[in-house]
PDB file of C-alpha atoms in Angstrom:
ATOM      1  CA  MET A   2     -24.042  -8.489  -7.599  1.00  0.00           C
ATOM      2  CA  SER A   3     -23.971  -8.886 -11.532  1.00  0.00           C
ATOM      3  CA  LEU A   4     -20.656 -10.084 -13.715  1.00  0.00           C
ATOM      4  CA  LYS A   5     -20.714  -6.765 -14.774  1.00  0.00           C
ATOM      5  CA  ASN A   6     -20.548  -4.892 -11.167  1.00  0.00           C
ATOM      6  CA  GLN A   7     -18.050  -7.482  -9.988  1.00  0.00           C
ATOM      7  CA  HIS A   8     -15.839  -6.953 -12.690  1.00  0.00           C
ATOM      8  CA  GLU A   9     -15.995  -3.004 -12.324  1.00  0.00           C
ATOM      9  CA  ASP A  10     -15.203  -3.219  -8.950  1.00  0.00           C
ATOM     10  CA  GLU A  11     -12.294  -5.451  -9.827  1.00  0.00           C
ATOM     11  CA  LEU A  12     -10.949  -3.124 -11.939  1.00  0.00           C
ATOM     12  CA  PHE A  13     -11.834  -0.018  -9.790  1.00  0.00           C
ATOM     13  CA  ARG A  14      -9.515  -2.109  -7.048  1.00  0.00           C
ATOM     14  CA  LYS A  15      -6.566  -2.749  -9.287  1.00  0.00           C
ATOM     15  CA  LEU A  16      -7.122   0.928 -10.345  1.00  0.00           C
ATOM     16  CA  LEU A  17      -7.263   2.533  -6.895  1.00  0.00           C
ATOM     17  CA  GLY A  18      -4.417  -0.080  -5.453  1.00  0.00           C
ATOM     18  CA  SER A  19      -2.142   1.170  -8.014  1.00  0.00           C
ATOM     19  CA  SER A  20      -2.907   4.881  -7.188  1.00  0.00           C
ATOM     20  CA  ARG A  21      -1.505   3.739  -3.161  1.00  0.00           C
ATOM     21  CA  MET A  22       0.839   6.625  -2.356  1.00  0.00           C
ATOM     22  CA  LYS A  23       3.660   6.679   0.408  1.00  0.00           C
ATOM     23  CA  MET A  24       4.014   9.585   2.719  1.00  0.00           C
ATOM     24  CA  PRO A  25       6.030  11.609   1.532  1.00  0.00           C
ATOM     25  CA  PHE A  26       7.462  13.239   4.392  1.00  0.00           C
ATOM     26  CA  SER A  27      10.751  11.360   5.895  1.00  0.00           C
ATOM     27  CA  GLY A  28      10.192  12.744   9.153  1.00  0.00           C
ATOM     28  CA  LEU A  29       7.070  12.649  10.056  1.00  0.00           C
ATOM     29  CA  GLU A  30       7.238   9.659  13.053  1.00  0.00           C
ATOM     30  CA  ASP A  31       9.588  11.801  14.684  1.00  0.00           C
ATOM     31  CA  GLU A  32       8.038  15.290  14.530  1.00  0.00           C
ATOM     32  CA  ILE A  33       5.190  13.982  15.649  1.00  0.00           C
ATOM     33  CA  MET A  34       6.714  11.819  18.846  1.00  0.00           C
ATOM     34  CA  ALA A  35       8.198  15.258  19.411  1.00  0.00           C
ATOM     35  CA  GLU A  36       4.396  16.680  19.911  1.00  0.00           C
ATOM     36  CA  ILE A  37       3.135  14.029  21.622  1.00  0.00           C
ATOM     37  CA  GLU A  38       6.389  14.187  24.098  1.00  0.00           C
ATOM     38  CA  GLN A  39       5.656  17.975  24.601  1.00  0.00           C
ATOM     39  CA  PHE A  40       1.187  17.429  24.566  1.00  0.00           C
ATOM     40  CA  ASP A  41       2.443  14.998  27.572  1.00  0.00           C
ATOM     41  CA  ASP A  42       4.545  17.445  29.268  1.00  0.00           C
ATOM     42  CA  GLN A  43       1.989  20.194  29.522  1.00  0.00           C
ATOM     43  CA  LYS A  44      -0.739  17.502  30.239  1.00  0.00           C
ATOM     44  CA  GLU A  45       1.827  16.794  33.757  1.00  0.00           C
ATOM     45  CA  THR A  46       1.556  20.526  34.384  1.00  0.00           C
ATOM     46  CA  ILE A  47      -2.292  20.721  33.527  1.00  0.00           C
ATOM     47  CA  ARG A  48      -2.686  17.707  36.170  1.00  0.00           C
ATOM     48  CA  LEU A  49      -0.167  18.924  38.861  1.00  0.00           C
ATOM     49  CA  SER A  50      -1.536  22.285  38.803  1.00  0.00           C
ATOM     50  CA  TYR A  51      -5.289  20.848  38.770  1.00  0.00           C
ATOM     51  CA  LYS A  52      -4.206  18.450  41.766  1.00  0.00           C
ATOM     52  CA  ARG A  53      -2.762  21.378  43.626  1.00  0.00           C
ATOM     53  CA  GLY A  54      -6.087  23.307  43.166  1.00  0.00           C
ATOM     54  CA  LEU A  55      -8.114  20.223  44.142  1.00  0.00           C
ATOM     55  CA  GLN A  56      -5.653  19.948  47.507  1.00  0.00           C
ATOM     56  CA  PHE A  57      -6.430  23.486  48.329  1.00  0.00           C
ATOM     57  CA  ALA A  58     -10.184  23.277  47.754  1.00  0.00           C
ATOM     58  CA  GLY A  59     -10.064  19.780  50.040  1.00  0.00           C
ATOM     59  CA  VAL A  60      -8.663  21.445  52.928  1.00  0.00           C
ATOM     60  CA  PHE A  61     -10.752  24.516  52.750  1.00  0.00           C
ATOM     61  CA  PHE A  62     -13.893  22.563  52.636  1.00  0.00           C
ATOM     62  CA  MET A  63     -12.456  20.388  55.732  1.00  0.00           C
ATOM     63  CA  ILE A  64     -11.979  24.085  57.442  1.00  0.00           C
ATOM     64  CA  GLY A  65     -15.356  25.140  56.596  1.00  0.00           C
ATOM     65  CA  LEU A  66     -16.685  21.870  57.762  1.00  0.00           C
ATOM     66  CA  ILE A  67     -15.653  21.975  61.265  1.00  0.00           C
ATOM     67  CA  CYS A  68     -16.367  25.800  61.198  1.00  0.00           C
ATOM     68  CA  GLY A  69     -20.056  24.429  60.593  1.00  0.00           C
ATOM     69  CA  LEU A  70     -20.061  21.792  62.932  1.00  0.00           C
ATOM     70  CA  ILE A  71     -18.844  24.026  65.508  1.00  0.00           C
ATOM     71  CA  LEU A  72     -21.546  26.300  64.762  1.00  0.00           C
ATOM     72  CA  THR A  73     -24.112  23.986  64.833  1.00  0.00           C
ATOM     73  CA  THR A  74     -23.247  22.930  68.321  1.00  0.00           C
ATOM     74  CA  LEU A  75     -22.970  26.690  69.555  1.00  0.00           C
ATOM     75  CA  ILE A  76     -26.193  27.905  68.595  1.00  0.00           C
ATOM     76  CA  PRO A  77     -28.338  26.208  70.753  1.00  0.00           C
ATOM     77  CA  LYS A  78     -26.250  27.210  73.347  1.00  0.00           C
ATOM     78  CA  LEU A  79     -26.132  31.175  73.125  1.00  0.00           C
ATOM     79  CA  GLU A  80     -29.267  32.793  74.062  1.00  0.00           C
ATOM     80  CA  PHE A  81     -30.263  35.095  71.436  1.00  0.00           C
ATOM     81  CA  SER A  82     -32.811  36.333  68.789  1.00  0.00           C
ATOM     82  CA  ILE A  83     -32.771  38.119  65.128  1.00  0.00           C
ATOM     83  CA  ALA A  84     -35.260  40.018  63.966  1.00  0.00           C
ATOM     84  CA  GLY A  85     -38.181  38.561  66.508  1.00  0.00           C
ATOM     85  CA  LEU A  86     -36.860  34.909  65.687  1.00  0.00           C
ATOM     86  CA  ASP A  87     -35.196  32.406  68.791  1.00  0.00           C
ATOM     87  CA  ASN A  88     -32.477  30.473  68.169  1.00  0.00           C
ATOM     88  CA  SER A  89     -34.329  27.218  67.540  1.00  0.00           C
ATOM     89  CA  PHE A  90     -35.727  28.528  64.422  1.00  0.00           C
ATOM     90  CA  LEU A  91     -32.559  29.829  63.287  1.00  0.00           C
ATOM     91  CA  LEU A  92     -30.578  26.791  63.733  1.00  0.00           C
ATOM     92  CA  VAL A  93     -32.805  25.138  61.709  1.00  0.00           C
ATOM     93  CA  PHE A  94     -32.602  27.695  59.107  1.00  0.00           C
ATOM     94  CA  TYR A  95     -28.945  27.311  59.473  1.00  0.00           C
ATOM     95  CA  GLN A  96     -28.587  23.681  59.498  1.00  0.00           C
ATOM     96  CA  THR A  97     -30.735  23.681  56.153  1.00  0.00           C
ATOM     97  CA  VAL A  98     -28.152  25.736  54.606  1.00  0.00           C
ATOM     98  CA  PHE A  99     -25.227  23.819  55.848  1.00  0.00           C
ATOM     99  CA  ALA A 100     -26.292  20.760  54.659  1.00  0.00           C
ATOM    100  CA  ILE A 101     -27.218  21.880  51.191  1.00  0.00           C
ATOM    101  CA  THR A 102     -24.062  23.920  51.043  1.00  0.00           C
ATOM    102  CA  VAL A 103     -21.958  21.010  52.117  1.00  0.00           C
ATOM    103  CA  LEU A 104     -23.905  18.250  49.365  1.00  0.00           C
ATOM    104  CA  LEU A 105     -23.115  20.822  46.530  1.00  0.00           C
ATOM    105  CA  PHE A 106     -19.245  20.812  47.705  1.00  0.00           C
ATOM    106  CA  ILE A 107     -19.005  17.126  47.939  1.00  0.00           C
ATOM    107  CA  GLU A 108     -20.287  16.529  44.493  1.00  0.00           C
ATOM    108  CA  LYS A 109     -17.866  19.665  43.062  1.00  0.00           C
ATOM    109  CA  LEU A 110     -15.125  18.010  44.676  1.00  0.00           C
ATOM    110  CA  TYR A 111     -15.791  14.554  43.385  1.00  0.00           C
ATOM    111  CA  LEU A 112     -16.763  16.050  39.630  1.00  0.00           C
ATOM    112  CA  HIS A 113     -13.055  17.836  39.737  1.00  0.00           C
ATOM    113  CA  TRP A 114     -11.975  14.657  41.392  1.00  0.00           C
ATOM    114  CA  LYS A 115     -12.950  12.595  38.787  1.00  0.00           C
ATOM    115  CA  ARG A 116     -12.010  14.503  36.187  1.00  0.00           C
ATOM    116  CA  LEU A 117      -7.966  14.543  37.747  1.00  0.00           C
ATOM    117  CA  LYS A 118      -8.276  11.064  37.065  1.00  0.00           C
ATOM    118  CA  GLU A 119      -8.920  11.304  33.662  1.00  0.00           C
ATOM    119  CA  LEU A 120      -6.409  14.148  33.521  1.00  0.00           C
TER     120      LEU A 120
ATOM    121  CA  MET B   3      -1.513  -4.773  13.604  1.00  0.00           C
ATOM    122  CA  PRO B   4      -1.585  -2.085  15.763  1.00  0.00           C
ATOM    123  CA  GLU B   5      -4.252  -3.282  17.896  1.00  0.00           C
ATOM    124  CA  ARG B   6      -0.777  -5.024  19.699  1.00  0.00           C
ATOM    125  CA  TYR B   7       0.386  -1.670  20.353  1.00  0.00           C
ATOM    126  CA  ILE B   8      -2.260  -0.678  22.296  1.00  0.00           C
ATOM    127  CA  LYS B   9      -1.984  -1.949  25.400  1.00  0.00           C
ATOM    128  CA  ARG B  10       1.978  -1.020  25.626  1.00  0.00           C
ATOM    129  CA  ILE B  11       1.040   2.801  24.928  1.00  0.00           C
ATOM    130  CA  LEU B  12      -1.738   2.570  27.280  1.00  0.00           C
ATOM    131  CA  ASP B  13       0.536   1.042  30.017  1.00  0.00           C
ATOM    132  CA  GLY B  14       2.673   4.091  29.420  1.00  0.00           C
ATOM    133  CA  ASP B  15       5.212   2.495  27.170  1.00  0.00           C
ATOM    134  CA  LYS B  16       5.085   5.889  24.624  1.00  0.00           C
ATOM    135  CA  GLU B  17       7.633   4.810  22.148  1.00  0.00           C
ATOM    136  CA  ALA B  18       5.141   1.867  20.954  1.00  0.00           C
ATOM    137  CA  PHE B  19       3.376   4.575  19.273  1.00  0.00           C
ATOM    138  CA  ARG B  20       6.130   5.143  17.137  1.00  0.00           C
ATOM    139  CA  PHE B  21       4.983   1.526  15.243  1.00  0.00           C
ATOM    140  CA  ILE B  22       1.631   2.379  15.120  1.00  0.00           C
ATOM    141  CA  ILE B  23       2.346   6.081  12.818  1.00  0.00           C
ATOM    142  CA  GLY B  24       4.639   3.765  11.267  1.00  0.00           C
ATOM    143  CA  GLU B  25       1.558   1.295  10.134  1.00  0.00           C
ATOM    144  CA  CYS B  26      -0.910   3.783   9.849  1.00  0.00           C
ATOM    145  CA  GLN B  27       0.501   6.748   8.168  1.00  0.00           C
ATOM    146  CA  ASP B  28       0.432   5.651   4.111  1.00  0.00           C
ATOM    147  CA  ALA B  29      -2.692   4.943   4.835  1.00  0.00           C
ATOM    148  CA  ALA B  30      -3.421   8.270   6.543  1.00  0.00           C
ATOM    149  CA  TYR B  31      -2.031  10.207   3.739  1.00  0.00           C
ATOM    150  CA  ASN B  32      -4.272   8.563   0.874  1.00  0.00           C
ATOM    151  CA  LEU B  33      -7.051   9.622   2.794  1.00  0.00           C
ATOM    152  CA  SER B  34      -6.226  13.138   3.947  1.00  0.00           C
ATOM    153  CA  ILE B  35      -5.014  13.760   0.187  1.00  0.00           C
ATOM    154  CA  SER B  36      -8.047  12.901  -0.895  1.00  0.00           C
ATOM    155  CA  ILE B  37      -9.856  15.314   0.865  1.00  0.00           C
ATOM    156  CA  LEU B  38      -7.446  18.246   1.127  1.00  0.00           C
ATOM    157  CA  LYS B  39      -5.607  17.734  -2.242  1.00  0.00           C
ATOM    158  CA  ASP B  40      -2.718  19.832  -0.872  1.00  0.00           C
ATOM    159  CA  ASP B  41       0.449  18.256   0.565  1.00  0.00           C
ATOM    160  CA  MET B  42       0.994  20.485   3.296  1.00  0.00           C
ATOM    161  CA  LEU B  43      -2.468  20.400   4.447  1.00  0.00           C
ATOM    162  CA  ALA B  44      -2.733  16.776   4.601  1.00  0.00           C
ATOM    163  CA  LYS B  45       0.651  16.247   6.890  1.00  0.00           C
ATOM    164  CA  GLU B  46      -1.320  18.994   8.774  1.00  0.00           C
ATOM    165  CA  ALA B  47      -3.824  16.757   8.906  1.00  0.00           C
ATOM    166  CA  ILE B  48      -2.436  13.433   9.811  1.00  0.00           C
ATOM    167  CA  GLN B  49      -0.033  15.123  12.417  1.00  0.00           C
ATOM    168  CA  LYS B  50      -3.153  16.379  14.379  1.00  0.00           C
ATOM    169  CA  ALA B  51      -5.068  12.655  13.462  1.00  0.00           C
ATOM    170  CA  PHE B  52      -2.029  11.326  15.180  1.00  0.00           C
ATOM    171  CA  ILE B  53      -1.761  13.302  18.256  1.00  0.00           C
ATOM    172  CA  ARG B  54      -5.564  13.316  18.996  1.00  0.00           C
ATOM    173  CA  ALA B  55      -5.403   9.807  18.573  1.00  0.00           C
ATOM    174  CA  TYR B  56      -2.665   9.611  21.264  1.00  0.00           C
ATOM    175  CA  GLU B  57      -4.927  11.573  23.396  1.00  0.00           C
ATOM    176  CA  LYS B  58      -8.023   9.554  22.825  1.00  0.00           C
ATOM    177  CA  LEU B  59      -6.698   6.065  22.692  1.00  0.00           C
ATOM    178  CA  HIS B  60      -8.113   5.109  25.944  1.00  0.00           C
ATOM    179  CA  THR B  61     -11.619   5.531  24.968  1.00  0.00           C
ATOM    180  CA  PHE B  62     -10.894   3.050  22.285  1.00  0.00           C
ATOM    181  CA  LYS B  63     -13.217   0.426  23.026  1.00  0.00           C
ATOM    182  CA  HIS B  64     -12.260  -2.501  20.307  1.00  0.00           C
ATOM    183  CA  ARG B  65     -15.743  -1.581  19.234  1.00  0.00           C
ATOM    184  CA  SER B  66     -14.504  -1.127  15.464  1.00  0.00           C
ATOM    185  CA  THR B  67     -11.058  -2.472  14.429  1.00  0.00           C
ATOM    186  CA  PHE B  68      -8.236   0.374  15.437  1.00  0.00           C
ATOM    187  CA  LYS B  69      -7.848   1.106  11.570  1.00  0.00           C
ATOM    188  CA  THR B  70     -11.634   2.383  11.463  1.00  0.00           C
ATOM    189  CA  TRP B  71     -11.393   4.120  14.584  1.00  0.00           C
ATOM    190  CA  PHE B  72      -8.029   5.614  13.418  1.00  0.00           C
ATOM    191  CA  HIS B  73      -9.773   6.823   9.754  1.00  0.00           C
ATOM    192  CA  ARG B  74     -12.349   8.060  11.359  1.00  0.00           C
ATOM    193  CA  ILE B  75      -9.605  10.939  13.452  1.00  0.00           C
ATOM    194  CA  VAL B  76      -8.333  11.327   9.936  1.00  0.00           C
ATOM    195  CA  VAL B  77     -11.013  11.993   7.921  1.00  0.00           C
ATOM    196  CA  ASN B  78     -12.710  14.439  10.802  1.00  0.00           C
ATOM    197  CA  GLU B  79      -9.667  16.248  10.594  1.00  0.00           C
ATOM    198  CA  ALA B  80      -9.046  16.572   7.013  1.00  0.00           C
ATOM    199  CA  PHE B  81     -12.949  17.723   6.638  1.00  0.00           C
ATOM    200  CA  GLN B  82     -12.000  20.558   9.566  1.00  0.00           C
ATOM    201  CA  LEU B  83      -8.526  21.684   7.842  1.00  0.00           C
ATOM    202  CA  SER B  84     -10.795  21.881   4.556  1.00  0.00           C
ATOM    203  CA  ARG B  85     -13.366  24.034   5.762  1.00  0.00           C
ATOM    204  CA  LYS B  86     -10.928  26.022   7.636  1.00  0.00           C
ATOM    205  CA  SER B  87      -8.226  26.625   4.790  1.00  0.00           C
ATOM    206  CA  LYS B  88     -11.659  26.869   2.131  1.00  0.00           C
ATOM    207  CA  ASN B  89      -9.020  24.953  -0.224  1.00  0.00           C
ATOM    208  CA  ASN B  90     -11.211  25.351  -2.885  1.00  0.00           C
ATOM    209  CA  ARG B  91      -8.011  25.045  -5.953  1.00  0.00           C
ATOM    210  CA  ASN B  92      -9.050  21.874  -7.479  1.00  0.00           C
ATOM    211  CA  SER B  93     -12.671  22.226  -8.745  1.00  0.00           C
ATOM    212  CA  PRO B  94     -13.694  18.719 -10.055  1.00  0.00           C
ATOM    213  CA  HIS B  95     -13.255  18.584 -13.792  1.00  0.00           C
ATOM    214  CA  ASN B  96     -10.939  20.883 -14.369  1.00  0.00           C
ATOM    215  CA  LEU B  97      -7.684  19.648 -15.689  1.00  0.00           C
ATOM    216  CA  PRO B  98      -4.854  22.316 -15.781  1.00  0.00           C
ATOM    217  CA  ALA B  99      -3.570  22.274 -19.161  1.00  0.00           C
ATOM    218  CA  ASN B 100      -0.339  20.462 -18.787  1.00  0.00           C
ATOM    219  CA  TYR B 101      -2.353  17.131 -17.339  1.00  0.00           C
ATOM    220  CA  GLU B 102      -3.599  16.835 -20.949  1.00  0.00           C
ATOM    221  CA  SER B 103      -2.461  14.179 -22.945  1.00  0.00           C
ATOM    222  CA  SER B 104      -2.064  13.117 -26.548  1.00  0.00           C
ATOM    223  CA  LYS B 105      -3.784  10.230 -27.198  1.00  0.00           C
ATOM    224  CA  ASN B 106       0.001   9.058 -29.251  1.00  0.00           C
ATOM    225  CA  GLU B 107       1.571   9.070 -25.911  1.00  0.00           C
ATOM    226  CA  ILE B 108      -1.109   7.139 -24.403  1.00  0.00           C
ATOM    227  CA  GLN B 109      -0.890   4.657 -27.498  1.00  0.00           C
ATOM    228  CA  LYS B 110       2.391   3.880 -26.818  1.00  0.00           C
ATOM    229  CA  GLY B 111       2.077   1.687 -23.990  1.00  0.00           C
ATOM    230  CA  ILE B 112       0.846   1.686 -20.791  1.00  0.00           C
ATOM    231  CA  ASP B 113       2.864   1.034 -17.752  1.00  0.00           C
ATOM    232  CA  GLU B 114       2.687   0.335 -14.327  1.00  0.00           C
ATOM    233  CA  ASN B 115       3.886   4.649 -13.714  1.00  0.00           C
ATOM    234  CA  HIS B 116       1.594   5.373 -16.898  1.00  0.00           C
ATOM    235  CA  MET B 117      -1.243   3.891 -14.720  1.00  0.00           C
ATOM    236  CA  GLN B 118      -0.345   4.955 -11.550  1.00  0.00           C
ATOM    237  CA  HIS B 119       0.034   8.730 -13.316  1.00  0.00           C
ATOM    238  CA  TYR B 120      -3.312   8.782 -14.916  1.00  0.00           C
ATOM    239  CA  VAL B 121      -5.016   7.193 -11.946  1.00  0.00           C
ATOM    240  CA  HIS B 122      -3.604   9.878  -9.824  1.00  0.00           C
ATOM    241  CA  GLN B 123      -4.344  12.805 -12.078  1.00  0.00           C
ATOM    242  CA  ALA B 124      -8.008  11.687 -12.432  1.00  0.00           C
ATOM    243  CA  LEU B 125      -8.310  11.640  -8.600  1.00  0.00           C
ATOM    244  CA  ASP B 126      -6.710  14.788  -7.902  1.00  0.00           C
ATOM    245  CA  VAL B 127      -9.715  16.713  -9.814  1.00  0.00           C
ATOM    246  CA  MET B 128     -12.410  14.528  -8.686  1.00  0.00           C
ATOM    247  CA  LYS B 129     -14.330  15.735  -5.360  1.00  0.00           C
ATOM    248  CA  PRO B 130     -13.103  15.019  -2.044  1.00  0.00           C
ATOM    249  CA  ASN B 131     -16.162  13.355  -1.305  1.00  0.00           C
ATOM    250  CA  GLU B 132     -16.293  11.229  -3.937  1.00  0.00           C
ATOM    251  CA  CYS B 133     -12.234  10.437  -4.162  1.00  0.00           C
ATOM    252  CA  LEU B 134     -12.449   9.901  -0.269  1.00  0.00           C
ATOM    253  CA  SER B 135     -15.412   7.161  -0.610  1.00  0.00           C
ATOM    254  CA  LEU B 136     -13.123   5.393  -3.619  1.00  0.00           C
ATOM    255  CA  ARG B 137     -10.572   5.363  -1.346  1.00  0.00           C
ATOM    256  CA  LEU B 138     -11.983   4.072   1.343  1.00  0.00           C
ATOM    257  CA  PHE B 139     -13.665   1.389  -0.559  1.00  0.00           C
ATOM    258  CA  TYR B 140     -11.489   0.037  -2.877  1.00  0.00           C
ATOM    259  CA  LEU B 141      -7.956   0.837  -1.410  1.00  0.00           C
ATOM    260  CA  GLU B 142      -8.484   0.774   2.455  1.00  0.00           C
ATOM    261  CA  GLU B 143     -11.344  -1.787   1.860  1.00  0.00           C
ATOM    262  CA  HIS B 144     -13.788  -1.324   4.066  1.00  0.00           C
ATOM    263  CA  SER B 145     -17.120  -2.107   3.927  1.00  0.00           C
ATOM    264  CA  ILE B 146     -20.630   0.424   3.497  1.00  0.00           C
ATOM    265  CA  GLU B 147     -20.987  -0.335   6.943  1.00  0.00           C
ATOM    266  CA  GLU B 148     -17.498   0.852   7.650  1.00  0.00           C
ATOM    267  CA  ILE B 149     -17.060   3.707   5.661  1.00  0.00           C
ATOM    268  CA  ILE B 150     -20.834   4.584   7.628  1.00  0.00           C
ATOM    269  CA  ASP B 151     -18.587   4.826  10.765  1.00  0.00           C
ATOM    270  CA  ILE B 152     -15.922   6.656   9.274  1.00  0.00           C
ATOM    271  CA  THR B 153     -17.684   9.420   7.304  1.00  0.00           C
ATOM    272  CA  GLY B 154     -20.815  10.089   9.183  1.00  0.00           C
ATOM    273  CA  TRP B 155     -22.893   9.754   6.161  1.00  0.00           C
ATOM    274  CA  SER B 156     -26.129   7.393   5.927  1.00  0.00           C
ATOM    275  CA  LYS B 157     -25.960   4.416   4.089  1.00  0.00           C
ATOM    276  CA  SER B 158     -27.926   5.941   0.852  1.00  0.00           C
ATOM    277  CA  ASN B 159     -25.257   8.444   0.829  1.00  0.00           C
ATOM    278  CA  VAL B 160     -22.416   6.484   0.757  1.00  0.00           C
ATOM    279  CA  LYS B 161     -24.044   4.312  -1.788  1.00  0.00           C
ATOM    280  CA  VAL B 162     -24.911   7.296  -4.126  1.00  0.00           C
ATOM    281  CA  THR B 163     -21.288   9.232  -3.719  1.00  0.00           C
ATOM    282  CA  LEU B 164     -19.552   5.835  -4.301  1.00  0.00           C
ATOM    283  CA  HIS B 165     -21.430   5.332  -7.762  1.00  0.00           C
ATOM    284  CA  ARG B 166     -21.307   9.246  -8.511  1.00  0.00           C
ATOM    285  CA  ALA B 167     -17.429   8.284  -7.515  1.00  0.00           C
ATOM    286  CA  ARG B 168     -16.805   5.557 -10.385  1.00  0.00           C
ATOM    287  CA  LYS B 169     -18.705   7.493 -13.076  1.00  0.00           C
ATOM    288  CA  SER B 170     -16.502  10.676 -12.169  1.00  0.00           C
ATOM    289  CA  MET B 171     -13.738   8.899 -12.479  1.00  0.00           C
ATOM    290  CA  LYS B 172     -14.581   6.897 -15.472  1.00  0.00           C
ATOM    291  CA  THR B 173     -15.659   9.941 -17.061  1.00  0.00           C
ATOM    292  CA  ILE B 174     -12.522  11.748 -16.751  1.00  0.00           C
ATOM    293  CA  LEU B 175     -10.282   9.086 -17.628  1.00  0.00           C
ATOM    294  CA  SER B 176     -12.506   8.730 -21.162  1.00  0.00           C
ATOM    295  CA  GLU B 177     -12.418  12.664 -21.269  1.00  0.00           C
ATOM    296  CA  LYS B 178      -9.358  14.302 -20.492  1.00  0.00           C
ATOM    297  CA  PHE B 179      -7.294  10.734 -21.093  1.00  0.00           C
ATOM    298  CA  ASN B 180      -8.802   9.282 -23.860  1.00  0.00           C
ATOM    299  CA  MET B 181      -9.318   6.148 -21.928  1.00  0.00           C
ATOM    300  CA  LYS B 182     -11.361   3.661 -20.493  1.00  0.00           C
ATOM    301  CA  PRO B 183     -10.667   2.186 -17.249  1.00  0.00           C
ATOM    302  CA  GLU B 184      -9.736  -0.990 -18.614  1.00  0.00           C
ATOM    303  CA  GLU B 185      -7.652   0.330 -21.110  1.00  0.00           C
ATOM    304  CA  LEU B 186      -5.500   1.604 -17.544  1.00  0.00           C
ATOM    305  CA  TYR B 187      -5.276  -2.094 -16.762  1.00  0.00           C
ATOM    306  CA  LEU B 188      -4.005  -4.224 -19.588  1.00  0.00           C
TER     307      LEU B 188
END
């Protein structure tokens, strides 16, 4: 850096240093803290409602899982056919759909649970 | 240093955020007024910036200093507000008539208050980007790399803006107040 540039930098540093302004609003600190308080209250309300929703989702997921497992054990014991397809084929079809649904729901529940942790 | 309060806030001591507000509010005001040129809008931007900083404090990973991280939030909030309010009241180099000073007045002698006054007037009419770059570089003493981090501009853009800002300030001071920057700091 040349001497001229150094001098110029020093000069601008002094000029700008003298232009430093103080915050003209005296009550700003309290206003911000009040807003933060409000923000935290709202966040807590949202967190609680999210938690409740997630608990409900968990309960219904367990109910669905139990019902699905019962059906899985029941289908081979029942002798029936739909549209010419026997129950062994229907069991495979049902178990595939059931497994995919369970995995998708587990993933969704995990993502919501992670989000709840972040709140 | 605000860093020492961060852990306390993250541990649930909300009141520790008061210290951060106390330590950072003046710098935040200087930066937001550079962009918005309006006290009330600057206040709004600062409030939003502090709330955002509080909300996102857990994401602060100490990769930069807290000052740089917080100034980035302030600058973003101020630019967002500026876009919303379309506040183009002050075009550069367009001083109101009452800002004009007579040569005689200046020659009476420039004391500290005069100097502040002229520098403020010059900064007030400069383009927001130029004013911001001057304040970030000379007032807050951020490096070029930190300014890039705060503003999101490219390195060449920061350098060009700074160069233009210095030139603008010299022009404003010499044209409008009939003085050179050196004369202000005698």
